[in-house]
Structures are given as C-alpha cells and as structure tokens.
Amino acid sequence: MHTANDPTAPTAPTAPTGPARRSLLLAGGAGALALAAGCRTGPGTTADHAPDGGTPRRGGRLRAAFAGGGAGETLDPHAANLFVDAARAKALFDKLADFGADLAPVPRLAARWEPNAALDTWRITLRPAAFHDGRPVTAEDVLFSYRRIADPKGTFRAKASLEPIDLAASRAVDAATVEFRLKRPYAEFPNVLAAFGAYVVPRGATAFDRPVGSGPFSFVSFTPGSSLLVKRHPGYWEGAPHLDELEFLIAGEESARVNALLGGQVEYAHELNPATARAHQGKGRIDVVRLPGSSMQGFVMKTDRPPFDDKRVRQAFLLIADRRELVDGALSGAGEIGNDLFGKGCRYYASGLPQRTQDLDRARALLKEAGAEGLKVTLDTAPAATGFVEAAGIFKEQAARAGVTVEVKVGNKETYWKDIQTSGTFASYRSGAMPIESHVSQRLLTGSTTNATHWRHQDFDDLYQQAQSTPDEQQRTALYERMQRRLHDEGGFLIWGFADWIVATAPTVRGVSRTAPANTLDWARFDRTWLA
C-alpha cells in the first residue's frame, strides 16, 4: 500500500483480448489511491448533470469498473486506500461532511457546526438519519467511529487528520449533538469532518463482511478483488437513489476498463489517460467526461539538501520550466499550466501572484550567483502516474538549455512514493485533492509527516498557527497569502500543471458530475446517477 499523498494508479499487465477479457474484468488488479487534486470554483453541493440529462429515471443496475486491490480488499470504510475503496465507502456510508468542488467542506450527516470564541471547541449538530438496519445515527456512533480511527494500535489513514481532536475530552451532549474538544485552536476544523476515510459506522462495529452503513445503498454481496453489489436504500436521508442496483467491478488496467465499457460489460469506467480519451472523444460509442484541472503535477526539490538548500538554485529551476511545453508534452495538452502553488481555484489560493514563465537568462545568472554553474542533478521518476516519465524527459531538455545536466532515474512504481519521501533530492510529484490548509499542514510544516520538500521553517509554522487562531476569514485569507508568497518565491514545489481527470460512461448514463475532482462529494456520486 502507498503513502497518504500517493495519488497514483499503477498500470497492471496488458489486458488480453477476446474471451479472456471478461476474466480480467472480474479478476482484480493492483492500484493505488489516486486522489486527483486541485479545485474548481462552485458550491459542489449537488451533482452536475449532463446538458442532455433530462428527467431522472428510476430503475436498472449500473456497473462501474475501477482498478482494485486484489483478494485482500475490505469494505471497512476506515481502511479505504484505493479509488474503488472510496467509491464503495461513499455508496454504503456517510461522513459528517465532505468536500465540494472548491474543496470547501459541505455538511452531510452534520446539519451544522459551531465553534466557541477560542476556536478550540466545536459543537456538531447531526441531521436525522438512520443506518440500513433502522437504528438512528447518534453522537455516540460518531465518537465511536472517530475513536476507532484514532486508535494508536490501528493504521487507518484518517488518523493523522483527527490528530487535533482531544477525543478523551470530547463528548456526546445528547443523541444529536457532539462536542469536539481540540488540542489547539483550529479555524479550519470542518476540514477534519470531511477528511478521507472519516466515515461514521454504527457503535460497536468491528466486522465489515456484511457492512451496515447510513449511505444511499445497502449491502447485497461482496467478492474481494472481483465485485460488490449494493441496492437502493429507500430510507436514505437525502432521498433514495435513482438506480435499483449498483455493481462495482474490478479491472486493473485502463485498457480492460475501456474494453469492458465498449463491449457493454459496464456502463462506467474510472480513470482514463488523455491519449485514450482523445481516441474515443466524439465517436459516439462512449461519453468522455473531463474534470478540468483536477490533478496537480510537478517536481519536488528537497530544500535541506545540496544543491537545493540554496534558494537561488531552487529559484533557477522554477525559471527553467516551460510549463506550457510540459502540459502539452506530458499530458497531451489535457490540462492547464501551474504557478508553483497548490490548489489552483481553491479557497485561499493566491491568484493575484504573477504567473511565472520560463527565463533561462535569469536562471543561468542565479546558478552562477550560487556557484552552481555546470550543475548536475538526478531527477527521480517512475511510471507511477500519467506523464511522470514524459515530464522528466521534457524538463531534462529544458534544463540543458540553461547549462544544467539532468540525469533521469526511472525507479520502481510500486515503492516510488515511499522512496522519494526520504531519498534523493529532486523528483516527479503528483498531489491529491485537499484544501490548501490541509496541504500546508500535512506537507509544509516542520512536523508534517509527508513533507517531501523538507520545508521546515518556524516562522512559516507560526503563520499557519496564527491563521488557525484567527476567526476573521478576511484576516485568515491574508495570512494564507503571505504563506503562499513565501512558497512562490523560495519553496520546493515546482508545480508546472494541473491535469484533467477523465472518466467515461456509456451513452445511456446520466447525472455524472463534470466539475467534481476525485474524492470530493460529487465524484462517483452514483446515488445521483441514472440510466436513460
């Protein structure tokens, strides 16, 4: 399994053709979580329907193909790590909140949240909702779920997100009210409620072979590494799904998912690469759905290791990059250029900073100033995400024009994310969907566990803590801008682009969001989908 900021889907062996194709579809394959990241504007509170969607029609079974995790798969929502895990958990369970298209938290099981003046205690009011067996969702279920996730003996990935909560001091005020006590002021606490994997399960739940949740679909059958079948839950708090049934099928390789869609074996195929999408766009056999600017693409420079411990070298590399050439070459043009900042289009994004462009003369001057003329560096990469190896080759050519020799080292895609966290100095990178606040707290503070750039500055940490202690949103926005100006000038992220996220459906499928990044509320929102 990969690290929390591993937003990849490794490629499985080439799919067979003919009769063997169906066996691959049901056989499973390796895949890693791809938290396709980035933000778009808009509320993101309901699914965006296709222009020709029309009136929703009730009935039928939709079959959705995802990459999977093999025979060891589980329906424990707290153990979710893969895209298919997240989609299945969303069908069966609910969170207190989820992220809208702009990565702002949207209430779900929580009807509302209210902080105290110090921002270190938050009161959550639950909406009326019930589990599939008829039991009401209560404050005790919420506390049980969060304590299960945070158990020191467990390995659930949402544990890090829940770290600010003092769960021992938190309490159920009544059946519909939870009071969370925090270890410190936290203005962005609702982001925790929406964290990946922070699902609410019934109090006392330990086995998930026949899970009981409060989501829009209820359990029917499950074969790990092969399929999950669920059915409409008529008592769902937000209204019953349009579909009678939903089936998740496993196809490890992209070509297997596309072939299954073309062959009528499934109606939804998750995660296509740009070349495949271009080949089928407008042909009428499938509907290609592009979610613009969903995945951040870039390189990371370790700021505490030579040569990148000199900010002039980092600044030179930021100026070497021709971002348009990288987007066009590595992503087949399916994306938009970046500006060395995470979260384009998100709340708090510093959109007023000037767009950085290639300036080889200035890059050479900075390298000379730093005593780094004739610099040679190794760029670690792997076929761990779309465009990684291609982008490395393109940047190598760009760097040569500034007098820098880049040796591209292609590593093991299965261990890549763990490897670059601790080793090397310069590496390909892709980021997952999260608010800018979460990106800062998880990747840019001295104590951050996934700090790939090794950016560790106490004054920067202090700005973040000041932002979390600031009730006024306008003042908080100004603090985030100060942090981003610092990163834009001397940080270790070279963010050259934001890639489209691509799924495909049969022409009969309606109600698929065309704006929601992966792992946000309206992504894989099958309760709002129907068959025409």
PDB file of C-alpha atoms in Angstrom, residues 378-385 388-389 392 407-417 419-420 423 426-428:
ATOM      1  CA  THR A 378      19.437  13.352 -10.657  1.00  0.00           C
ATOM      2  CA  LEU A 379      15.687  13.511 -11.288  1.00  0.00           C
ATOM      3  CA  ASP A 380      13.887  10.533  -9.752  1.00  0.00           C
ATOM      4  CA  THR A 381      10.741   9.441 -11.540  1.00  0.00           C
ATOM      5  CA  ALA A 382       8.711   6.296 -12.262  1.00  0.00           C
ATOM      6  CA  PRO A 383       5.668   5.247 -14.328  1.00  0.00           C
ATOM      7  CA  ALA A 384       3.650   5.802 -11.147  1.00  0.00           C
ATOM      8  CA  ALA A 385       1.327   8.399 -12.667  1.00  0.00           C
ATOM      9  CA  PHE A 388       5.716  11.357 -14.989  1.00  0.00           C
ATOM     10  CA  VAL A 389       8.413   9.858 -17.203  1.00  0.00           C
ATOM     11  CA  ALA A 392      11.059  14.219 -16.674  1.00  0.00           C
ATOM     12  CA  GLU A 407      20.035  12.559 -15.228  1.00  0.00           C
ATOM     13  CA  VAL A 408      16.609  10.929 -15.280  1.00  0.00           C
ATOM     14  CA  LYS A 409      16.447   7.897 -12.987  1.00  0.00           C
ATOM     15  CA  VAL A 410      13.355   5.709 -13.510  1.00  0.00           C
ATOM     16  CA  GLY A 411      12.506   3.789 -10.329  1.00  0.00           C
ATOM     17  CA  ASN A 412      10.039   1.164  -9.137  1.00  0.00           C
ATOM     18  CA  LYS A 413       6.471   2.441  -9.428  1.00  0.00           C
ATOM     19  CA  GLU A 414       5.327   0.204  -6.548  1.00  0.00           C
ATOM     20  CA  THR A 415       7.708   1.771  -3.997  1.00  0.00           C
ATOM     21  CA  TYR A 416       8.141   5.175  -5.631  1.00  0.00           C
ATOM     22  CA  TRP A 417       6.168   7.317  -3.180  1.00  0.00           C
ATOM     23  CA  ASP A 419      11.274   6.126  -1.816  1.00  0.00           C
ATOM     24  CA  ILE A 420      11.075   9.829  -2.712  1.00  0.00           C
ATOM     25  CA  SER A 423      15.746   9.659  -0.513  1.00  0.00           C
ATOM     26  CA  PHE A 426      14.683  16.078  -6.993  1.00  0.00           C
ATOM     27  CA  ALA A 427      11.644  14.013  -8.030  1.00  0.00           C
ATOM     28  CA  SER A 428       8.419  13.862 -10.031  1.00  0.00           C
TER      29      SER A 428
END
